[in-house]
Amino acid sequence: GSSAGSVACTCNAGYSSGMESGNLVCTVCPAGKYSESPGMPGEEYCYGCPPGTYSAVLGAGGPWFCLSCPFGKYSEEEGAVDISTCVTCPPGTYSDVSPIESVNDCKFCPLGTYLPNSGGASIDDCILCIAGKYSETPKAETEIDCKFCAAGTYSNGTAATSSSTCLQCPWGTYSETLGAYSLSLCLLCPAGKYSPNPGADTFGACQNCRAGTYSISWGAWSSAICVECRAGTYSPLEGADNETACQLCPAGTYSESPGRATLDDCILCTAGKYSSYLGASSISWCLNCWAGTYSIYPGANSPLTCVNCPMGYFSDLLGRSELSDCSACPRGKWSEIERAPTRLRITVIAWQ
């Protein structure tokens, strides 16, 4: 007790006060608790360290003795006495502030990242999905959550958050690669082929230039790139990659139209004509058999196929195709040569 005019006794900070048999009793605050002000008799002045903190100090004289759990950890316990009560934030989350008192205070790693370990202390601990991948999953825990960009697309940025960041390979290219990370992985369609659609995911998307055409260009995006074989030639080959695929129409034939695909497109010179020229592009290359001759063969490739009219016959017309085109000498006249081209070569017979 105290007498009149005396000063009342109090406990120091870090102690709680109580009365026992009329006397003031000061009790040291245990670990995990503190007392900031001198305790008055009969008052309980030791407070628990708040959640997210701990203290191993006996007789702590203020809340500054309560240490915060490290970044990446939380504690729901009030009056914790040891760091072991601090629980790590789970995989896929982190905490860059302290103290925190609940797992709900752990922040999610953002889209496009993942974190396989617990206790992330910074957003920098969240690992970026590499180029060619993306993640639409918040709080992703493993690299499996980073999905591949589909074949036919690529992405050269990290931490992509959506499949929309995967860009289509351009026209004239294709990619069979999952998770392509560069435009360079979009391969050019080879010469002789083209691709009119972006995002092609297989070599089969490169279409052949049709028979009768060719292309020397890589990465072609349209059939308009395919060049027609010139008149007088043809090509049965689809996907031809140079002009040598265009074969010459054989002697005795011609073709006036470009882009022909088969030998049948080479037109035969008609009977009575011939051509020894390969790759003829006009009917004008089919030459007439001479006067005094004829040829029954279409597609003749030599003047030797032109047969002479027999003796006693003549023909003054070019390009004859039948023996009947050779006219008999008139009555009273004869011819002693084959291939008589005109009546002037016919001799008059003097009748006695």
PDB file of N, CA, C and O in Angstrom, residues 36-90:
ATOM      1  N   GLU A  36       4.174  -2.151 -23.273  1.00  0.00           N
ATOM      2  CA  GLU A  36       4.838  -0.915 -23.682  1.00  0.00           C
ATOM      3  C   GLU A  36       4.852   0.129 -22.551  1.00  0.00           C
ATOM      4  O   GLU A  36       5.770   0.918 -22.454  1.00  0.00           O
ATOM      5  N   SER A  37       3.824   0.135 -21.678  1.00  0.00           N
ATOM      6  CA  SER A  37       3.706   1.152 -20.622  1.00  0.00           C
ATOM      7  C   SER A  37       3.890   0.503 -19.252  1.00  0.00           C
ATOM      8  O   SER A  37       3.615  -0.686 -19.071  1.00  0.00           O
ATOM      9  N   PRO A  38       4.358   1.288 -18.308  1.00  0.00           N
ATOM     10  CA  PRO A  38       4.450   0.732 -16.944  1.00  0.00           C
ATOM     11  C   PRO A  38       3.076   0.236 -16.479  1.00  0.00           C
ATOM     12  O   PRO A  38       2.058   0.891 -16.703  1.00  0.00           O
ATOM     13  N   GLY A  39       3.058  -0.928 -15.922  1.00  0.00           N
ATOM     14  CA  GLY A  39       1.792  -1.520 -15.512  1.00  0.00           C
ATOM     15  C   GLY A  39       1.305  -0.959 -14.192  1.00  0.00           C
ATOM     16  O   GLY A  39       2.085  -0.734 -13.272  1.00  0.00           O
ATOM     17  N   MET A  40       0.055  -0.688 -14.086  1.00  0.00           N
ATOM     18  CA  MET A  40      -0.565  -0.244 -12.853  1.00  0.00           C
ATOM     19  C   MET A  40      -1.036  -1.456 -12.071  1.00  0.00           C
ATOM     20  O   MET A  40      -1.306  -2.506 -12.658  1.00  0.00           O
ATOM     21  N   PRO A  41      -1.139  -1.320 -10.813  1.00  0.00           N
ATOM     22  CA  PRO A  41      -1.567  -2.472 -10.001  1.00  0.00           C
ATOM     23  C   PRO A  41      -2.919  -3.000 -10.471  1.00  0.00           C
ATOM     24  O   PRO A  41      -3.842  -2.226 -10.754  1.00  0.00           O
ATOM     25  N   GLY A  42      -3.002  -4.286 -10.569  1.00  0.00           N
ATOM     26  CA  GLY A  42      -4.259  -4.940 -10.918  1.00  0.00           C
ATOM     27  C   GLY A  42      -4.565  -4.959 -12.406  1.00  0.00           C
ATOM     28  O   GLY A  42      -5.625  -5.411 -12.816  1.00  0.00           O
ATOM     29  N   GLU A  43      -3.639  -4.475 -13.285  1.00  0.00           N
ATOM     30  CA  GLU A  43      -3.908  -4.456 -14.724  1.00  0.00           C
ATOM     31  C   GLU A  43      -3.040  -5.486 -15.435  1.00  0.00           C
ATOM     32  O   GLU A  43      -1.879  -5.682 -15.096  1.00  0.00           O
ATOM     33  N   GLU A  44      -3.659  -6.125 -16.451  1.00  0.00           N
ATOM     34  CA  GLU A  44      -2.924  -7.075 -17.301  1.00  0.00           C
ATOM     35  C   GLU A  44      -2.428  -6.283 -18.502  1.00  0.00           C
ATOM     36  O   GLU A  44      -3.217  -5.818 -19.325  1.00  0.00           O
ATOM     37  N   TYR A  45      -1.115  -6.106 -18.577  1.00  0.00           N
ATOM     38  CA  TYR A  45      -0.578  -5.205 -19.580  1.00  0.00           C
ATOM     39  C   TYR A  45       0.286  -5.897 -20.628  1.00  0.00           C
ATOM     40  O   TYR A  45       0.971  -5.231 -21.393  1.00  0.00           O
ATOM     41  N   CYS A  46       0.330  -7.207 -20.704  1.00  0.00           N
ATOM     42  CA  CYS A  46       1.120  -7.915 -21.721  1.00  0.00           C
ATOM     43  C   CYS A  46       0.216  -8.253 -22.908  1.00  0.00           C
ATOM     44  O   CYS A  46      -0.791  -8.958 -22.751  1.00  0.00           O
ATOM     45  N   TYR A  47       0.588  -7.719 -24.074  1.00  0.00           N
ATOM     46  CA  TYR A  47      -0.179  -7.951 -25.291  1.00  0.00           C
ATOM     47  C   TYR A  47       0.557  -8.939 -26.207  1.00  0.00           C
ATOM     48  O   TYR A  47       1.790  -8.905 -26.309  1.00  0.00           O
ATOM     49  N   GLY A  48      -0.226  -9.777 -26.896  1.00  0.00           N
ATOM     50  CA  GLY A  48       0.381 -10.725 -27.843  1.00  0.00           C
ATOM     51  C   GLY A  48       0.885 -10.018 -29.105  1.00  0.00           C
ATOM     52  O   GLY A  48       0.277  -9.070 -29.593  1.00  0.00           O
ATOM     53  N   CYS A  49       2.053 -10.471 -29.593  1.00  0.00           N
ATOM     54  CA  CYS A  49       2.514  -9.962 -30.894  1.00  0.00           C
ATOM     55  C   CYS A  49       1.440 -10.265 -31.935  1.00  0.00           C
ATOM     56  O   CYS A  49       0.849 -11.350 -31.950  1.00  0.00           O
ATOM     57  N   PRO A  50       1.148  -9.317 -32.849  1.00  0.00           N
ATOM     58  CA  PRO A  50       0.061  -9.531 -33.807  1.00  0.00           C
ATOM     59  C   PRO A  50       0.405 -10.624 -34.817  1.00  0.00           C
ATOM     60  O   PRO A  50       1.580 -10.965 -35.000  1.00  0.00           O
ATOM     61  N   PRO A  51      -0.614 -11.180 -35.478  1.00  0.00           N
ATOM     62  CA  PRO A  51      -0.358 -12.172 -36.528  1.00  0.00           C
ATOM     63  C   PRO A  51       0.630 -11.632 -37.553  1.00  0.00           C
ATOM     64  O   PRO A  51       0.620 -10.443 -37.877  1.00  0.00           O
ATOM     65  N   GLY A  52       1.469 -12.487 -38.072  1.00  0.00           N
ATOM     66  CA  GLY A  52       2.492 -12.082 -39.028  1.00  0.00           C
ATOM     67  C   GLY A  52       3.798 -11.698 -38.378  1.00  0.00           C
ATOM     68  O   GLY A  52       4.760 -11.354 -39.064  1.00  0.00           O
ATOM     69  N   THR A  53       3.834 -11.763 -37.010  1.00  0.00           N
ATOM     70  CA  THR A  53       5.058 -11.420 -36.286  1.00  0.00           C
ATOM     71  C   THR A  53       5.325 -12.468 -35.213  1.00  0.00           C
ATOM     72  O   THR A  53       4.475 -13.327 -34.927  1.00  0.00           O
ATOM     73  N   TYR A  54       6.510 -12.361 -34.588  1.00  0.00           N
ATOM     74  CA  TYR A  54       6.872 -13.272 -33.499  1.00  0.00           C
ATOM     75  C   TYR A  54       7.918 -12.567 -32.635  1.00  0.00           C
ATOM     76  O   TYR A  54       8.562 -11.594 -33.061  1.00  0.00           O
ATOM     77  N   SER A  55       8.093 -13.073 -31.381  1.00  0.00           N
ATOM     78  CA  SER A  55       9.132 -12.538 -30.499  1.00  0.00           C
ATOM     79  C   SER A  55       9.562 -13.609 -29.513  1.00  0.00           C
ATOM     80  O   SER A  55       8.740 -14.237 -28.851  1.00  0.00           O
ATOM     81  N   ALA A  56      10.867 -13.810 -29.441  1.00  0.00           N
ATOM     82  CA  ALA A  56      11.431 -14.766 -28.478  1.00  0.00           C
ATOM     83  C   ALA A  56      11.942 -14.058 -27.221  1.00  0.00           C
ATOM     84  O   ALA A  56      12.539 -14.685 -26.327  1.00  0.00           O
ATOM     85  N   VAL A  57      11.669 -12.749 -27.113  1.00  0.00           N
ATOM     86  CA  VAL A  57      12.216 -11.949 -26.011  1.00  0.00           C
ATOM     87  C   VAL A  57      11.304 -12.036 -24.798  1.00  0.00           C
ATOM     88  O   VAL A  57      10.086 -11.849 -24.897  1.00  0.00           O
ATOM     89  N   LEU A  58      11.911 -12.274 -23.634  1.00  0.00           N
ATOM     90  CA  LEU A  58      11.189 -12.172 -22.366  1.00  0.00           C
ATOM     91  C   LEU A  58      11.211 -10.724 -21.917  1.00  0.00           C
ATOM     92  O   LEU A  58      12.244 -10.038 -21.984  1.00  0.00           O
ATOM     93  N   GLY A  59      10.063 -10.229 -21.468  1.00  0.00           N
ATOM     94  CA  GLY A  59      10.003  -8.868 -20.953  1.00  0.00           C
ATOM     95  C   GLY A  59      10.114  -7.828 -22.041  1.00  0.00           C
ATOM     96  O   GLY A  59      10.713  -6.763 -21.812  1.00  0.00           O
ATOM     97  N   ALA A  60       9.544  -8.139 -23.225  1.00  0.00           N
ATOM     98  CA  ALA A  60       9.605  -7.177 -24.329  1.00  0.00           C
ATOM     99  C   ALA A  60       8.876  -5.910 -23.938  1.00  0.00           C
ATOM    100  O   ALA A  60       7.740  -5.939 -23.462  1.00  0.00           O
ATOM    101  N   GLY A  61       9.543  -4.747 -24.131  1.00  0.00           N
ATOM    102  CA  GLY A  61       8.995  -3.496 -23.684  1.00  0.00           C
ATOM    103  C   GLY A  61       8.261  -2.715 -24.760  1.00  0.00           C
ATOM    104  O   GLY A  61       7.997  -1.530 -24.582  1.00  0.00           O
ATOM    105  N   GLY A  62       7.936  -3.346 -25.886  1.00  0.00           N
ATOM    106  CA  GLY A  62       7.194  -2.630 -26.931  1.00  0.00           C
ATOM    107  C   GLY A  62       6.966  -3.519 -28.138  1.00  0.00           C
ATOM    108  O   GLY A  62       7.597  -4.577 -28.303  1.00  0.00           O
ATOM    109  N   PRO A  63       6.077  -3.106 -29.059  1.00  0.00           N
ATOM    110  CA  PRO A  63       5.760  -3.923 -30.233  1.00  0.00           C
ATOM    111  C   PRO A  63       6.940  -4.039 -31.184  1.00  0.00           C
ATOM    112  O   PRO A  63       6.949  -4.920 -32.050  1.00  0.00           O
ATOM    113  N   TRP A  64       7.919  -3.147 -31.037  1.00  0.00           N
ATOM    114  CA  TRP A  64       9.083  -3.244 -31.941  1.00  0.00           C
ATOM    115  C   TRP A  64       9.939  -4.469 -31.664  1.00  0.00           C
ATOM    116  O   TRP A  64      10.791  -4.812 -32.464  1.00  0.00           O
ATOM    117  N   PHE A  65       9.665  -5.126 -30.541  1.00  0.00           N
ATOM    118  CA  PHE A  65      10.341  -6.409 -30.283  1.00  0.00           C
ATOM    119  C   PHE A  65       9.702  -7.542 -31.088  1.00  0.00           C
ATOM    120  O   PHE A  65      10.265  -8.627 -31.175  1.00  0.00           O
ATOM    121  N   CYS A  66       8.513  -7.289 -31.639  1.00  0.00           N
ATOM    122  CA  CYS A  66       7.832  -8.311 -32.468  1.00  0.00           C
ATOM    123  C   CYS A  66       8.394  -8.224 -33.875  1.00  0.00           C
ATOM    124  O   CYS A  66       8.230  -7.207 -34.573  1.00  0.00           O
ATOM    125  N   LEU A  67       9.086  -9.265 -34.301  1.00  0.00           N
ATOM    126  CA  LEU A  67       9.726  -9.284 -35.618  1.00  0.00           C
ATOM    127  C   LEU A  67       8.753  -9.796 -36.686  1.00  0.00           C
ATOM    128  O   LEU A  67       8.025 -10.764 -36.453  1.00  0.00           O
ATOM    129  N   SER A  68       8.783  -9.139 -37.833  1.00  0.00           N
ATOM    130  CA  SER A  68       7.904  -9.565 -38.929  1.00  0.00           C
ATOM    131  C   SER A  68       8.431 -10.851 -39.567  1.00  0.00           C
ATOM    132  O   SER A  68       9.645 -11.078 -39.674  1.00  0.00           O
ATOM    133  N   CYS A  69       7.506 -11.704 -39.968  1.00  0.00           N
ATOM    134  CA  CYS A  69       7.899 -12.866 -40.774  1.00  0.00           C
ATOM    135  C   CYS A  69       8.571 -12.373 -42.056  1.00  0.00           C
ATOM    136  O   CYS A  69       8.229 -11.303 -42.577  1.00  0.00           O
ATOM    137  N   PRO A  70       9.548 -13.095 -42.569  1.00  0.00           N
ATOM    138  CA  PRO A  70      10.235 -12.655 -43.793  1.00  0.00           C
ATOM    139  C   PRO A  70       9.263 -12.558 -44.970  1.00  0.00           C
ATOM    140  O   PRO A  70       8.168 -13.134 -44.967  1.00  0.00           O
ATOM    141  N   PHE A  71       9.673 -11.827 -46.019  1.00  0.00           N
ATOM    142  CA  PHE A  71       8.900 -11.810 -47.257  1.00  0.00           C
ATOM    143  C   PHE A  71       8.682 -13.246 -47.732  1.00  0.00           C
ATOM    144  O   PHE A  71       9.558 -14.096 -47.643  1.00  0.00           O
ATOM    145  N   GLY A  72       7.500 -13.495 -48.263  1.00  0.00           N
ATOM    146  CA  GLY A  72       7.187 -14.843 -48.753  1.00  0.00           C
ATOM    147  C   GLY A  72       6.608 -15.748 -47.694  1.00  0.00           C
ATOM    148  O   GLY A  72       6.349 -16.921 -47.951  1.00  0.00           O
ATOM    149  N   LYS A  73       6.373 -15.181 -46.456  1.00  0.00           N
ATOM    150  CA  LYS A  73       5.809 -15.988 -45.378  1.00  0.00           C
ATOM    151  C   LYS A  73       4.716 -15.203 -44.673  1.00  0.00           C
ATOM    152  O   LYS A  73       4.659 -13.971 -44.726  1.00  0.00           O
ATOM    153  N   TYR A  74       3.843 -15.939 -44.006  1.00  0.00           N
ATOM    154  CA  TYR A  74       2.763 -15.325 -43.241  1.00  0.00           C
ATOM    155  C   TYR A  74       2.575 -16.123 -41.952  1.00  0.00           C
ATOM    156  O   TYR A  74       3.075 -17.260 -41.814  1.00  0.00           O
ATOM    157  N   SER A  75       1.844 -15.532 -41.012  1.00  0.00           N
ATOM    158  CA  SER A  75       1.518 -16.245 -39.773  1.00  0.00           C
ATOM    159  C   SER A  75       0.153 -15.796 -39.287  1.00  0.00           C
ATOM    160  O   SER A  75      -0.103 -14.592 -39.155  1.00  0.00           O
ATOM    161  N   GLU A  76      -0.712 -16.750 -39.044  1.00  0.00           N
ATOM    162  CA  GLU A  76      -2.047 -16.451 -38.534  1.00  0.00           C
ATOM    163  C   GLU A  76      -2.085 -16.439 -36.996  1.00  0.00           C
ATOM    164  O   GLU A  76      -3.112 -16.125 -36.403  1.00  0.00           O
ATOM    165  N   GLU A  77      -0.974 -16.772 -36.382  1.00  0.00           N
ATOM    166  CA  GLU A  77      -0.941 -16.958 -34.921  1.00  0.00           C
ATOM    167  C   GLU A  77      -0.621 -15.643 -34.209  1.00  0.00           C
ATOM    168  O   GLU A  77       0.317 -14.939 -34.566  1.00  0.00           O
ATOM    169  N   GLU A  78      -1.405 -15.321 -33.205  1.00  0.00           N
ATOM    170  CA  GLU A  78      -1.111 -14.166 -32.347  1.00  0.00           C
ATOM    171  C   GLU A  78      -0.227 -14.623 -31.196  1.00  0.00           C
ATOM    172  O   GLU A  78      -0.418 -15.696 -30.624  1.00  0.00           O
ATOM    173  N   GLY A  79       0.791 -13.800 -30.856  1.00  0.00           N
ATOM    174  CA  GLY A  79       1.688 -14.140 -29.752  1.00  0.00           C
ATOM    175  C   GLY A  79       2.685 -15.221 -30.113  1.00  0.00           C
ATOM    176  O   GLY A  79       3.140 -15.971 -29.239  1.00  0.00           O
ATOM    177  N   ALA A  80       3.044 -15.305 -31.389  1.00  0.00           N
ATOM    178  CA  ALA A  80       4.003 -16.335 -31.825  1.00  0.00           C
ATOM    179  C   ALA A  80       5.371 -16.050 -31.220  1.00  0.00           C
ATOM    180  O   ALA A  80       5.789 -14.892 -31.068  1.00  0.00           O
ATOM    181  N   VAL A  81       6.075 -17.133 -30.835  1.00  0.00           N
ATOM    182  CA  VAL A  81       7.343 -16.985 -30.130  1.00  0.00           C
ATOM    183  C   VAL A  81       8.548 -17.356 -30.986  1.00  0.00           C
ATOM    184  O   VAL A  81       9.687 -17.182 -30.526  1.00  0.00           O
ATOM    185  N   ASP A  82       8.294 -17.838 -32.219  1.00  0.00           N
ATOM    186  CA  ASP A  82       9.418 -18.363 -32.995  1.00  0.00           C
ATOM    187  C   ASP A  82       9.129 -18.194 -34.481  1.00  0.00           C
ATOM    188  O   ASP A  82       7.976 -18.232 -34.911  1.00  0.00           O
ATOM    189  N   ILE A  83      10.197 -18.048 -35.275  1.00  0.00           N
ATOM    190  CA  ILE A  83      10.045 -17.887 -36.719  1.00  0.00           C
ATOM    191  C   ILE A  83       9.433 -19.120 -37.373  1.00  0.00           C
ATOM    192  O   ILE A  83       8.900 -19.054 -38.473  1.00  0.00           O
ATOM    193  N   SER A  84       9.509 -20.236 -36.662  1.00  0.00           N
ATOM    194  CA  SER A  84       8.949 -21.473 -37.227  1.00  0.00           C
ATOM    195  C   SER A  84       7.439 -21.384 -37.416  1.00  0.00           C
ATOM    196  O   SER A  84       6.843 -22.181 -38.138  1.00  0.00           O
ATOM    197  N   THR A  85       6.801 -20.424 -36.760  1.00  0.00           N
ATOM    198  CA  THR A  85       5.355 -20.254 -36.939  1.00  0.00           C
ATOM    199  C   THR A  85       5.029 -19.524 -38.236  1.00  0.00           C
ATOM    200  O   THR A  85       3.862 -19.421 -38.615  1.00  0.00           O
ATOM    201  N   CYS A  86       6.066 -18.987 -38.906  1.00  0.00           N
ATOM    202  CA  CYS A  86       5.859 -18.300 -40.187  1.00  0.00           C
ATOM    203  C   CYS A  86       5.761 -19.354 -41.287  1.00  0.00           C
ATOM    204  O   CYS A  86       6.687 -20.165 -41.467  1.00  0.00           O
ATOM    205  N   VAL A  87       4.671 -19.356 -42.010  1.00  0.00           N
ATOM    206  CA  VAL A  87       4.383 -20.359 -43.030  1.00  0.00           C
ATOM    207  C   VAL A  87       4.671 -19.764 -44.408  1.00  0.00           C
ATOM    208  O   VAL A  87       4.326 -18.607 -44.687  1.00  0.00           O
ATOM    209  N   THR A  88       5.320 -20.532 -45.269  1.00  0.00           N
ATOM    210  CA  THR A  88       5.660 -20.029 -46.603  1.00  0.00           C
ATOM    211  C   THR A  88       4.412 -19.914 -47.476  1.00  0.00           C
ATOM    212  O   THR A  88       3.496 -20.738 -47.406  1.00  0.00           O
ATOM    213  N   CYS A  89       4.398 -18.868 -48.318  1.00  0.00           N
ATOM    214  CA  CYS A  89       3.340 -18.757 -49.326  1.00  0.00           C
ATOM    215  C   CYS A  89       3.442 -19.961 -50.261  1.00  0.00           C
ATOM    216  O   CYS A  89       4.548 -20.405 -50.608  1.00  0.00           O
ATOM    217  N   PRO A  90       2.325 -20.522 -50.690  1.00  0.00           N
ATOM    218  CA  PRO A  90       2.368 -21.747 -51.492  1.00  0.00           C
ATOM    219  C   PRO A  90       2.916 -21.485 -52.899  1.00  0.00           C
ATOM    220  O   PRO A  90       3.006 -20.335 -53.345  1.00  0.00           O
TER     221      PRO A  90
END
